[in-house]
Amino acid sequence: MSKIAFFEVEEWEKPYLKEKLKGYNILFFNDTINKVNIDKFKDVDIISVFIYSKLDKVLINKFNNLKLIATRSTGFDHIDIQKCMENKVIVCNVPTYGENTVAEHTFALILNLTRKIHKAWERTRRLDFSQEGLRGIDLRGKTLGVIGVGSIGKHVIRMAKGFEMDVIAYDVFKVKGLERKFGFKYVSFDNLLKNSDIISLHCPYNKKTHHLINKNNIGKIKKGALLINTARGGLIETDALVKALDNGGLSGAGLDVLEGECFVKEDTQVMSKQFPKKCDMRIILEDHILAKMDNVIITPHNAFNSVEALQRILDTTVDNVKGFLKKKVVNKVDVGKYF
Ligand code: NAI
């Protein structure tokens, strides 16, 4: 019978995986697979890892029977794919798990700000039921500006239409037919800044998008707009954000991600015990200022973190393992794209 070893598993994942893979020979380990413990696992057929198991050439060569690596992540740059190809080891990943989940969190932040839920909650906990200062605004008829119309951005647009909002969007790649399908309009970056009542970021963070919103362009944003960021902290220059919130350029911000966070490759990484906590002190201090502002809502990189999203990761992994065992491989990493 195939021997399957799961690494970097959390306690809550074990019973779920055991139940779903009943009848299989499964081993669970909280730690990574690494050069210190590899000798104990040389004879396993299938391994499932998260991103802290660095499966390089040397490690891959140490396995005698390895046939499948099922990574419980979207990214797979912790695995030497070339070596896997040479050794005929199949690699499967979890391509998607939380598109609607992050979009829902985006709206949680938006609605908290527009209806001042956070302020009302604080107040009623003190048994103060006054409404002073709690008047909100409607979403209906407001313009949402979505930056990055990818998997998450599309869900955000769909939800915005449910609130009868007008949606404009900026993306470096315009997809034909998408405007009609989802009921939005592609505009230029500057146009989006100028005309949105709420701006929501859903593009990747890279060299080109570093400080996409910065001190030179934050002043172009419609006065009093809200800025929502559930993508990556580095998309916004924190200094510029603090100033704009201070001078009323922005009336509020909803932030699930902060610039001071360490580099996050994979969102579920932030839940791992291995996630490094050392960050830039100046930015942390500014984030601290942000955390104290009553028109700013910060959540701790938690947008992906729903019961259903995390189960989808496990379910996909189970499908990947079962698919392999039944000779119907699913979610195989398309190496052809990379070599
Ligand atoms: P995606 O790859 O499906 O979509 C990204 C979109 O951004 C694409 O349409 C792309 O063309 C566009 N884009 C790229 N560069 C751009 C630029 N310079 N300006 C405007 N648009 C640009 O990605 P997906 O799945 O929608 O995720 C978006 C981001 O959300 C991810 O990059 C990730 O950083 C973040 N995320 C955050 C989570 C959280 O828990 N807070 C969870 C999952 C993702």
mmCIF file of C-alpha atoms and ligand atoms in Angstrom:
data_model
loop_
_atom_site.group_PDB
_atom_site.id
_atom_site.type_symbol
_atom_site.label_atom_id
_atom_site.label_comp_id
_atom_site.label_asym_id
_atom_site.label_seq_id
_atom_site.Cartn_x
_atom_site.Cartn_y
_atom_site.Cartn_z
ATOM 1 C CA MET A 1 0.000 0.000 0.000
ATOM 2 C CA SER A 2 1.242 3.527 -0.824
ATOM 3 C CA LYS A 3 2.771 5.358 2.127
ATOM 4 C CA ILE A 4 1.630 8.972 2.371
ATOM 5 C CA ALA A 5 3.402 11.485 4.643
ATOM 6 C CA PHE A 6 1.918 14.897 5.458
ATOM 7 C CA PHE A 7 4.382 17.521 6.713
ATOM 8 C CA GLU A 8 3.798 20.924 8.349
ATOM 9 C CA VAL A 9 0.298 19.841 9.398
ATOM 10 C CA GLU A 10 -1.647 21.623 12.114
ATOM 11 C CA GLU A 11 -3.567 19.604 14.705
ATOM 12 C CA TRP A 12 -7.006 20.540 13.306
ATOM 13 C CA GLU A 13 -6.061 19.231 9.855
ATOM 14 C CA LYS A 14 -5.237 15.708 11.013
ATOM 15 C CA PRO A 15 -8.716 14.277 11.762
ATOM 16 C CA TYR A 16 -10.102 15.827 8.574
ATOM 17 C CA LEU A 17 -7.384 14.299 6.405
ATOM 18 C CA LYS A 18 -7.627 10.960 8.237
ATOM 19 C CA GLU A 19 -11.350 10.804 7.574
ATOM 20 C CA LYS A 20 -11.048 11.836 3.919
ATOM 21 C CA LEU A 21 -8.197 9.417 3.261
ATOM 22 C CA LYS A 22 -9.600 6.526 5.276
ATOM 23 C CA GLY A 23 -8.015 3.221 4.363
ATOM 24 C CA TYR A 24 -4.725 4.733 3.262
ATOM 25 C CA ASN A 25 -1.431 4.478 5.140
ATOM 26 C CA ILE A 26 -0.976 8.079 6.313
ATOM 27 C CA LEU A 27 1.706 9.627 8.511
ATOM 28 C CA PHE A 28 1.497 13.139 9.999
ATOM 29 C CA PHE A 29 4.364 15.408 11.019
ATOM 30 C CA ASN A 30 4.199 18.913 12.395
ATOM 31 C CA ASP A 31 7.700 19.694 11.151
ATOM 32 C CA THR A 32 8.991 20.272 7.613
ATOM 33 C CA ILE A 33 10.677 17.546 5.644
ATOM 34 C CA ASN A 34 14.360 18.481 5.728
ATOM 35 C CA LYS A 35 17.884 17.154 5.517
ATOM 36 C CA VAL A 36 17.911 16.244 9.206
ATOM 37 C CA ASN A 37 14.823 14.005 9.178
ATOM 38 C CA ILE A 38 14.802 12.781 5.557
ATOM 39 C CA ASP A 39 16.359 9.413 6.409
ATOM 40 C CA LYS A 40 13.201 8.428 8.296
ATOM 41 C CA PHE A 41 11.016 9.036 5.234
ATOM 42 C CA LYS A 42 13.097 7.651 2.378
ATOM 43 C CA ASP A 43 10.563 4.958 1.564
ATOM 44 C CA VAL A 44 7.360 7.055 1.341
ATOM 45 C CA ASP A 45 5.524 7.170 -2.004
ATOM 46 C CA ILE A 46 3.616 10.420 -1.580
ATOM 47 C CA ILE A 47 4.385 13.531 0.423
ATOM 48 C CA SER A 48 2.257 16.588 1.081
ATOM 49 C CA VAL A 49 4.005 19.746 2.263
ATOM 50 C CA PHE A 50 3.504 23.471 2.797
ATOM 51 C CA ILE A 51 6.026 26.070 1.586
ATOM 52 C CA TYR A 52 8.596 25.757 4.370
ATOM 53 C CA SER A 53 9.694 22.294 3.196
ATOM 54 C CA LYS A 54 12.464 23.128 0.751
ATOM 55 C CA LEU A 55 12.427 20.234 -1.671
ATOM 56 C CA ASP A 56 15.705 20.838 -3.478
ATOM 57 C CA LYS A 57 17.696 18.435 -5.682
ATOM 58 C CA VAL A 58 19.568 16.866 -2.797
ATOM 59 C CA LEU A 59 16.446 16.187 -0.758
ATOM 60 C CA ILE A 60 14.454 14.858 -3.721
ATOM 61 C CA ASN A 61 17.283 12.481 -4.627
ATOM 62 C CA LYS A 62 17.193 10.953 -1.151
ATOM 63 C CA PHE A 63 13.728 9.429 -1.632
ATOM 64 C CA ASN A 64 13.702 5.874 -2.987
ATOM 65 C CA ASN A 65 10.040 5.616 -4.035
ATOM 66 C CA LEU A 66 8.697 9.154 -4.197
ATOM 67 C CA LYS A 67 6.042 9.511 -6.923
ATOM 68 C CA LEU A 68 3.924 12.488 -5.894
ATOM 69 C CA ILE A 69 4.426 15.793 -4.096
ATOM 70 C CA ALA A 70 1.068 17.400 -3.228
ATOM 71 C CA THR A 71 1.871 20.902 -2.037
ATOM 72 C CA ARG A 72 -0.870 22.535 0.041
ATOM 73 C CA SER A 73 -0.073 25.889 -1.526
ATOM 74 C CA THR A 74 -0.631 27.709 -4.779
ATOM 75 C CA GLY A 75 3.060 28.525 -5.229
ATOM 76 C CA PHE A 76 5.577 25.757 -5.824
ATOM 77 C CA ASP A 77 8.922 27.512 -5.911
ATOM 78 C CA HIS A 78 9.945 25.598 -2.784
ATOM 79 C CA ILE A 79 10.114 22.515 -5.004
ATOM 80 C CA ASP A 80 12.787 21.798 -7.619
ATOM 81 C CA ILE A 81 10.400 21.020 -10.468
ATOM 82 C CA GLN A 82 13.208 20.214 -12.905
ATOM 83 C CA LYS A 83 14.555 17.557 -10.540
ATOM 84 C CA CYS A 84 11.038 16.176 -10.070
ATOM 85 C CA MET A 85 10.691 15.834 -13.818
ATOM 86 C CA GLU A 86 14.021 14.002 -14.049
ATOM 87 C CA ASN A 87 13.024 11.657 -11.199
ATOM 88 C CA LYS A 88 9.486 11.203 -12.601
ATOM 89 C CA VAL A 89 7.893 12.724 -9.505
ATOM 90 C CA ILE A 90 4.546 14.419 -10.185
ATOM 91 C CA VAL A 91 3.889 17.756 -8.445
ATOM 92 C CA CYS A 92 0.309 18.903 -7.755
ATOM 93 C CA ASN A 93 -0.728 22.216 -6.187
ATOM 94 C CA VAL A 94 -3.853 24.070 -5.015
ATOM 95 C CA PRO A 95 -4.489 26.582 -7.806
ATOM 96 C CA THR A 96 -7.335 28.464 -6.089
ATOM 97 C CA TYR A 97 -9.082 28.354 -2.743
ATOM 98 C CA GLY A 98 -10.106 31.785 -1.548
ATOM 99 C CA GLU A 99 -11.284 34.079 -4.316
ATOM 100 C CA ASN A 100 -14.779 34.690 -2.932
ATOM 101 C CA THR A 101 -13.356 34.541 0.590
ATOM 102 C CA VAL A 102 -11.027 37.512 0.058
ATOM 103 C CA ALA A 103 -13.747 39.388 -1.839
ATOM 104 C CA GLU A 104 -16.157 38.887 1.073
ATOM 105 C CA HIS A 105 -13.530 40.221 3.483
ATOM 106 C CA THR A 106 -13.107 43.232 1.212
ATOM 107 C CA PHE A 107 -16.791 43.989 1.662
ATOM 108 C CA ALA A 108 -16.540 43.352 5.400
ATOM 109 C CA LEU A 109 -13.964 46.158 5.515
ATOM 110 C CA ILE A 110 -15.966 48.423 3.208
ATOM 111 C CA LEU A 111 -19.223 48.000 5.154
ATOM 112 C CA ASN A 112 -17.480 48.423 8.484
ATOM 113 C CA LEU A 113 -16.164 51.762 7.306
ATOM 114 C CA THR A 114 -19.260 53.008 5.504
ATOM 115 C CA ARG A 115 -21.625 52.051 8.363
ATOM 116 C CA LYS A 116 -19.101 52.737 11.161
ATOM 117 C CA ILE A 117 -19.737 49.290 12.644
ATOM 118 C CA HIS A 118 -16.414 49.298 14.517
ATOM 119 C CA LYS A 119 -17.294 52.543 16.300
ATOM 120 C CA ALA A 120 -20.849 51.426 17.078
ATOM 121 C CA TRP A 121 -19.586 48.100 18.440
ATOM 122 C CA GLU A 122 -17.133 49.802 20.771
ATOM 123 C CA ARG A 123 -19.826 52.154 21.970
ATOM 124 C CA THR A 124 -22.593 49.613 22.633
ATOM 125 C CA ARG A 125 -20.128 47.440 24.549
ATOM 126 C CA ARG A 126 -19.924 50.355 26.949
ATOM 127 C CA LEU A 127 -23.759 50.352 27.019
ATOM 128 C CA ASP A 128 -23.738 53.682 25.191
ATOM 129 C CA PHE A 129 -26.543 53.556 22.634
ATOM 130 C CA SER A 130 -26.215 57.082 21.249
ATOM 131 C CA GLN A 131 -26.050 57.442 17.468
ATOM 132 C CA GLU A 132 -23.995 60.604 17.403
ATOM 133 C CA GLY A 133 -21.209 60.390 14.871
ATOM 134 C CA LEU A 134 -22.425 57.044 13.579
ATOM 135 C CA ARG A 135 -24.161 58.263 10.415
ATOM 136 C CA GLY A 136 -22.898 56.221 7.508
ATOM 137 C CA ILE A 137 -23.201 56.342 3.741
ATOM 138 C CA ASP A 138 -25.017 54.102 1.229
ATOM 139 C CA LEU A 139 -23.067 51.973 -1.196
ATOM 140 C CA ARG A 140 -25.880 52.165 -3.750
ATOM 141 C CA GLY A 141 -24.935 54.613 -6.496
ATOM 142 C CA LYS A 142 -21.351 55.026 -5.272
ATOM 143 C CA THR A 143 -18.437 54.289 -7.570
ATOM 144 C CA LEU A 144 -16.101 51.448 -6.694
ATOM 145 C CA GLY A 145 -12.665 51.505 -8.346
ATOM 146 C CA VAL A 146 -11.113 48.047 -8.604
ATOM 147 C CA ILE A 147 -7.385 47.857 -9.317
ATOM 148 C CA GLY A 148 -6.662 44.396 -10.727
ATOM 149 C CA VAL A 149 -9.556 42.508 -12.285
ATOM 150 C CA GLY A 150 -8.260 38.986 -11.623
ATOM 151 C CA SER A 151 -9.852 36.134 -9.720
ATOM 152 C CA ILE A 152 -10.547 38.188 -6.582
ATOM 153 C CA GLY A 153 -11.266 41.474 -8.368
ATOM 154 C CA LYS A 154 -14.002 39.812 -10.415
ATOM 155 C CA HIS A 155 -15.738 38.514 -7.276
ATOM 156 C CA VAL A 156 -15.516 42.001 -5.757
ATOM 157 C CA ILE A 157 -17.138 43.481 -8.863
ATOM 158 C CA ARG A 158 -19.917 40.892 -8.790
ATOM 159 C CA MET A 159 -20.638 41.698 -5.141
ATOM 160 C CA ALA A 160 -20.512 45.460 -5.800
ATOM 161 C CA LYS A 161 -23.164 45.061 -8.490
ATOM 162 C CA GLY A 162 -25.389 43.405 -5.844
ATOM 163 C CA PHE A 163 -25.143 46.657 -3.892
ATOM 164 C CA GLU A 164 -26.055 48.570 -7.086
ATOM 165 C CA MET A 165 -22.689 50.308 -7.177
ATOM 166 C CA ASP A 166 -21.087 51.644 -10.343
ATOM 167 C CA VAL A 167 -17.793 49.921 -10.973
ATOM 168 C CA ILE A 168 -14.741 51.188 -12.809
ATOM 169 C CA ALA A 169 -11.532 49.204 -12.998
ATOM 170 C CA TYR A 170 -7.901 49.472 -13.960
ATOM 171 C CA ASP A 171 -5.838 46.493 -15.061
ATOM 172 C CA VAL A 172 -2.653 46.263 -17.093
ATOM 173 C CA PHE A 173 -4.265 43.434 -19.074
ATOM 174 C CA LYS A 174 -7.739 44.196 -20.346
ATOM 175 C CA VAL A 175 -9.789 41.090 -21.054
ATOM 176 C CA LYS A 176 -12.194 41.337 -23.959
ATOM 177 C CA GLY A 177 -15.832 40.787 -23.059
ATOM 178 C CA LEU A 178 -15.227 41.125 -19.310
ATOM 179 C CA GLU A 179 -16.743 44.622 -19.004
ATOM 180 C CA ARG A 180 -20.037 43.422 -20.422
ATOM 181 C CA LYS A 181 -20.066 40.173 -18.506
ATOM 182 C CA PHE A 182 -19.484 41.810 -15.122
ATOM 183 C CA GLY A 183 -20.950 45.252 -15.765
ATOM 184 C CA PHE A 184 -17.960 47.523 -15.205
ATOM 185 C CA LYS A 185 -15.827 49.892 -17.260
ATOM 186 C CA TYR A 186 -12.055 49.805 -17.737
ATOM 187 C CA VAL A 187 -10.530 53.238 -17.145
ATOM 188 C CA SER A 188 -7.018 54.646 -16.825
ATOM 189 C CA PHE A 189 -5.265 54.563 -13.460
ATOM 190 C CA ASP A 190 -5.600 58.339 -12.987
ATOM 191 C CA ASN A 191 -9.255 58.275 -13.991
ATOM 192 C CA LEU A 192 -9.902 55.575 -11.386
ATOM 193 C CA LEU A 193 -8.170 57.604 -8.666
ATOM 194 C CA LYS A 194 -10.119 60.717 -9.596
ATOM 195 C CA ASN A 195 -13.575 59.154 -9.845
ATOM 196 C CA SER A 196 -13.834 56.380 -7.248
ATOM 197 C CA ASP A 197 -15.608 56.792 -3.925
ATOM 198 C CA ILE A 198 -13.995 53.584 -2.791
ATOM 199 C CA ILE A 199 -10.770 52.152 -4.206
ATOM 200 C CA SER A 200 -9.967 48.479 -3.676
ATOM 201 C CA LEU A 201 -6.618 46.889 -4.536
ATOM 202 C CA HIS A 202 -6.519 43.404 -6.052
ATOM 203 C CA CYS A 203 -3.326 43.310 -8.089
ATOM 204 C CA PRO A 204 -0.104 41.452 -7.283
ATOM 205 C CA TYR A 205 2.827 43.061 -5.484
ATOM 206 C CA ASN A 206 6.021 43.179 -7.525
ATOM 207 C CA LYS A 207 8.731 45.670 -8.576
ATOM 208 C CA LYS A 208 6.263 47.425 -10.871
ATOM 209 C CA THR A 209 3.476 47.711 -8.294
ATOM 210 C CA HIS A 210 5.691 48.686 -5.334
ATOM 211 C CA HIS A 211 4.071 51.828 -3.866
ATOM 212 C CA LEU A 212 1.441 51.869 -6.610
ATOM 213 C CA ILE A 213 -0.362 54.380 -4.393
ATOM 214 C CA ASN A 214 2.309 56.861 -3.312
ATOM 215 C CA LYS A 215 2.942 60.448 -2.225
ATOM 216 C CA ASN A 216 2.942 61.650 -5.840
ATOM 217 C CA ASN A 217 -0.454 60.251 -6.794
ATOM 218 C CA ILE A 218 -2.431 59.931 -3.547
ATOM 219 C CA GLY A 219 -3.525 63.571 -3.967
ATOM 220 C CA LYS A 220 -5.260 62.617 -7.225
ATOM 221 C CA ILE A 221 -7.730 60.447 -5.311
ATOM 222 C CA LYS A 222 -11.243 61.926 -5.021
ATOM 223 C CA LYS A 223 -11.381 63.872 -1.752
ATOM 224 C CA GLY A 224 -12.796 61.804 1.087
ATOM 225 C CA ALA A 225 -12.631 58.439 -0.706
ATOM 226 C CA LEU A 226 -12.003 55.156 1.109
ATOM 227 C CA LEU A 227 -8.991 52.996 0.326
ATOM 228 C CA ILE A 228 -9.189 49.223 0.814
ATOM 229 C CA ASN A 229 -6.192 46.922 0.602
ATOM 230 C CA THR A 230 -6.524 43.155 0.874
ATOM 231 C CA ALA A 231 -3.725 42.451 -1.618
ATOM 232 C CA ARG A 232 -0.239 43.326 -0.308
ATOM 233 C CA GLY A 233 0.962 46.082 2.033
ATOM 234 C CA GLY A 234 3.772 47.211 -0.256
ATOM 235 C CA LEU A 235 1.246 48.448 -2.825
ATOM 236 C CA ILE A 236 0.703 51.544 -0.667
ATOM 237 C CA GLU A 237 3.391 53.956 0.572
ATOM 238 C CA THR A 238 2.498 54.043 4.266
ATOM 239 C CA ASP A 239 3.849 57.567 4.800
ATOM 240 C CA ALA A 240 1.566 58.907 2.061
ATOM 241 C CA LEU A 241 -1.422 56.978 3.449
ATOM 242 C CA VAL A 242 -0.947 58.354 6.968
ATOM 243 C CA LYS A 243 -0.755 61.916 5.611
ATOM 244 C CA ALA A 244 -3.825 61.523 3.380
ATOM 245 C CA LEU A 245 -5.858 60.139 6.288
ATOM 246 C CA ASP A 246 -4.624 62.964 8.461
ATOM 247 C CA ASN A 247 -5.476 65.760 6.034
ATOM 248 C CA GLY A 248 -8.859 64.342 4.935
ATOM 249 C CA GLY A 249 -7.696 63.404 1.442
ATOM 250 C CA LEU A 250 -8.960 59.950 2.380
ATOM 251 C CA SER A 251 -11.828 59.564 4.814
ATOM 252 C CA GLY A 252 -10.838 56.068 5.833
ATOM 253 C CA ALA A 253 -8.913 52.911 5.046
ATOM 254 C CA GLY A 254 -9.575 49.203 5.417
ATOM 255 C CA LEU A 255 -6.341 47.257 5.496
ATOM 256 C CA ASP A 256 -5.879 43.520 5.732
ATOM 257 C CA VAL A 257 -2.228 43.859 4.786
ATOM 258 C CA LEU A 258 0.439 46.292 5.960
ATOM 259 C CA GLU A 259 3.710 47.396 4.502
ATOM 260 C CA GLY A 260 5.568 46.337 7.660
ATOM 261 C CA GLU A 261 4.622 42.699 7.180
ATOM 262 C CA CYS A 262 7.481 40.477 6.172
ATOM 263 C CA PHE A 263 7.437 39.329 2.579
ATOM 264 C CA VAL A 264 4.437 37.052 2.197
ATOM 265 C CA LYS A 265 4.496 34.664 -0.704
ATOM 266 C CA GLU A 266 1.533 32.542 0.167
ATOM 267 C CA ASP A 267 -1.314 33.959 2.240
ATOM 268 C CA THR A 268 -1.807 30.898 4.448
ATOM 269 C CA GLN A 269 1.908 31.315 5.319
ATOM 270 C CA VAL A 270 0.990 33.909 7.946
ATOM 271 C CA MET A 271 -0.710 31.192 10.027
ATOM 272 C CA SER A 272 2.365 28.974 10.037
ATOM 273 C CA LYS A 273 4.537 28.815 13.148
ATOM 274 C CA GLN A 274 7.521 29.173 10.830
ATOM 275 C CA PHE A 275 6.467 32.613 9.571
ATOM 276 C CA PRO A 276 9.283 35.085 10.398
ATOM 277 C CA LYS A 277 8.218 38.062 12.460
ATOM 278 C CA LYS A 278 11.169 40.440 11.915
ATOM 279 C CA CYS A 279 10.077 43.544 10.038
ATOM 280 C CA ASP A 280 11.104 47.117 9.250
ATOM 281 C CA MET A 281 10.759 49.162 12.459
ATOM 282 C CA ARG A 282 9.946 52.521 10.888
ATOM 283 C CA ILE A 283 7.101 51.068 8.897
ATOM 284 C CA ILE A 284 5.866 49.159 11.929
ATOM 285 C CA LEU A 285 5.711 52.449 13.825
ATOM 286 C CA GLU A 286 3.675 54.045 11.047
ATOM 287 C CA ASP A 287 1.407 51.024 11.022
ATOM 288 C CA HIS A 288 1.026 51.600 14.744
ATOM 289 C CA ILE A 289 -0.148 55.161 13.995
ATOM 290 C CA LEU A 290 -2.604 53.689 11.484
ATOM 291 C CA ALA A 291 -3.874 51.208 14.058
ATOM 292 C CA LYS A 292 -4.747 54.083 16.403
ATOM 293 C CA MET A 293 -6.748 56.064 13.810
ATOM 294 C CA ASP A 294 -10.482 55.617 14.263
ATOM 295 C CA ASN A 295 -11.164 55.835 10.529
ATOM 296 C CA VAL A 296 -8.827 52.914 9.830
ATOM 297 C CA ILE A 297 -9.712 49.254 10.204
ATOM 298 C CA ILE A 298 -6.855 46.811 10.236
ATOM 299 C CA THR A 299 -7.223 43.040 10.122
ATOM 300 C CA PRO A 300 -4.157 40.809 10.527
ATOM 301 C CA HIS A 301 -3.756 39.410 6.986
ATOM 302 C CA ASN A 302 -6.868 37.392 7.590
ATOM 303 C CA ALA A 303 -8.857 37.818 4.376
ATOM 304 C CA PHE A 304 -8.218 34.249 3.188
ATOM 305 C CA ASN A 305 -8.919 32.763 6.612
ATOM 306 C CA SER A 306 -12.356 31.171 6.441
ATOM 307 C CA VAL A 307 -13.332 27.646 7.446
ATOM 308 C CA GLU A 308 -14.421 26.935 3.887
ATOM 309 C CA ALA A 309 -11.273 28.317 2.238
ATOM 310 C CA LEU A 310 -8.973 26.254 4.443
ATOM 311 C CA GLN A 311 -11.066 23.167 3.865
ATOM 312 C CA ARG A 312 -10.871 23.802 0.135
ATOM 313 C CA ILE A 313 -7.071 23.573 0.445
ATOM 314 C CA LEU A 314 -7.372 20.223 2.194
ATOM 315 C CA ASP A 315 -10.094 18.995 -0.158
ATOM 316 C CA THR A 316 -8.027 19.876 -3.203
ATOM 317 C CA THR A 317 -5.029 18.143 -1.649
ATOM 318 C CA VAL A 318 -7.134 15.040 -0.972
ATOM 319 C CA ASP A 319 -8.361 15.161 -4.603
ATOM 320 C CA ASN A 320 -4.757 15.494 -5.742
ATOM 321 C CA VAL A 321 -3.638 12.463 -3.731
ATOM 322 C CA LYS A 322 -6.675 10.331 -4.654
ATOM 323 C CA GLY A 323 -6.486 11.404 -8.275
ATOM 324 C CA PHE A 324 -2.894 10.239 -8.417
ATOM 325 C CA LEU A 325 -3.693 6.922 -6.725
ATOM 326 C CA LYS A 326 -6.528 6.327 -9.197
ATOM 327 C CA LYS A 327 -4.244 7.264 -12.089
ATOM 328 C CA LYS A 328 -6.342 10.346 -12.855
ATOM 329 C CA VAL A 329 -3.932 13.115 -11.910
ATOM 330 C CA VAL A 330 -5.502 16.509 -11.220
ATOM 331 C CA ASN A 331 -3.932 19.928 -10.600
ATOM 332 C CA LYS A 332 -0.577 18.801 -11.919
ATOM 333 C CA VAL A 333 1.848 21.723 -12.000
ATOM 334 C CA ASP A 334 2.170 22.586 -15.656
ATOM 335 C CA VAL A 335 5.932 22.400 -15.943
ATOM 336 C CA GLY A 336 5.809 23.027 -19.679
ATOM 337 C CA LYS A 337 4.994 26.652 -18.855
ATOM 338 C CA TYR A 338 8.177 27.041 -16.861
ATOM 339 C CA PHE A 339 10.857 25.134 -18.828
HETATM 340 P P1 NAI B 1 -4.934 37.314 -10.094
HETATM 341 O O1 NAI B 1 -3.573 36.997 -10.599
HETATM 342 O O2 NAI B 1 -6.063 36.440 -10.456
HETATM 343 O O3 NAI B 1 -5.327 38.807 -10.534
HETATM 344 C C1 NAI B 1 -4.460 39.885 -10.454
HETATM 345 C C2 NAI B 1 -4.889 40.907 -11.486
HETATM 346 O O4 NAI B 1 -4.059 42.064 -11.313
HETATM 347 C C3 NAI B 1 -4.707 40.434 -12.924
HETATM 348 O O5 NAI B 1 -5.873 40.697 -13.674
HETATM 349 C C4 NAI B 1 -3.529 41.266 -13.432
HETATM 350 O O6 NAI B 1 -3.604 41.548 -14.813
HETATM 351 C C5 NAI B 1 -3.691 42.521 -12.614
HETATM 352 N N1 NAI B 1 -2.481 43.332 -12.523
HETATM 353 C C6 NAI B 1 -1.189 42.961 -12.565
HETATM 354 N N2 NAI B 1 -0.382 44.031 -12.459
HETATM 355 C C7 NAI B 1 -1.199 45.105 -12.348
HETATM 356 C C8 NAI B 1 -0.979 46.503 -12.216
HETATM 357 N N3 NAI B 1 0.269 46.998 -12.193
HETATM 358 N N4 NAI B 1 -2.031 47.316 -12.144
HETATM 359 C C9 NAI B 1 -3.300 46.828 -12.222
HETATM 360 N N5 NAI B 1 -3.569 45.510 -12.338
HETATM 361 C C10 NAI B 1 -2.537 44.661 -12.402
HETATM 362 O O7 NAI B 1 -4.765 37.429 -8.513
HETATM 363 P P2 NAI B 1 -5.886 37.245 -7.423
HETATM 364 O O8 NAI B 1 -6.019 35.801 -7.105
HETATM 365 O O9 NAI B 1 -7.092 38.005 -7.793
HETATM 366 O O10 NAI B 1 -5.189 37.938 -6.163
HETATM 367 C C11 NAI B 1 -4.894 39.317 -6.128
HETATM 368 C C12 NAI B 1 -3.960 39.587 -4.982
HETATM 369 O O11 NAI B 1 -4.642 39.359 -3.741
HETATM 370 C C13 NAI B 1 -2.792 38.604 -4.921
HETATM 371 O O12 NAI B 1 -1.728 39.057 -5.685
HETATM 372 C C14 NAI B 1 -2.435 38.567 -3.462
HETATM 373 O O13 NAI B 1 -1.427 39.511 -3.238
HETATM 374 C C15 NAI B 1 -3.699 39.014 -2.757
HETATM 375 N N6 NAI B 1 -4.279 38.006 -1.878
HETATM 376 C C16 NAI B 1 -4.459 38.345 -0.562
HETATM 377 C C17 NAI B 1 -5.021 37.460 0.318
HETATM 378 C C18 NAI B 1 -5.239 37.834 1.753
HETATM 379 O O14 NAI B 1 -5.476 36.955 2.588
HETATM 380 N N7 NAI B 1 -5.182 39.102 2.100
HETATM 381 C C19 NAI B 1 -5.395 36.095 -0.111
HETATM 382 C C20 NAI B 1 -5.186 35.841 -1.527
HETATM 383 C C21 NAI B 1 -4.638 36.781 -2.361
#
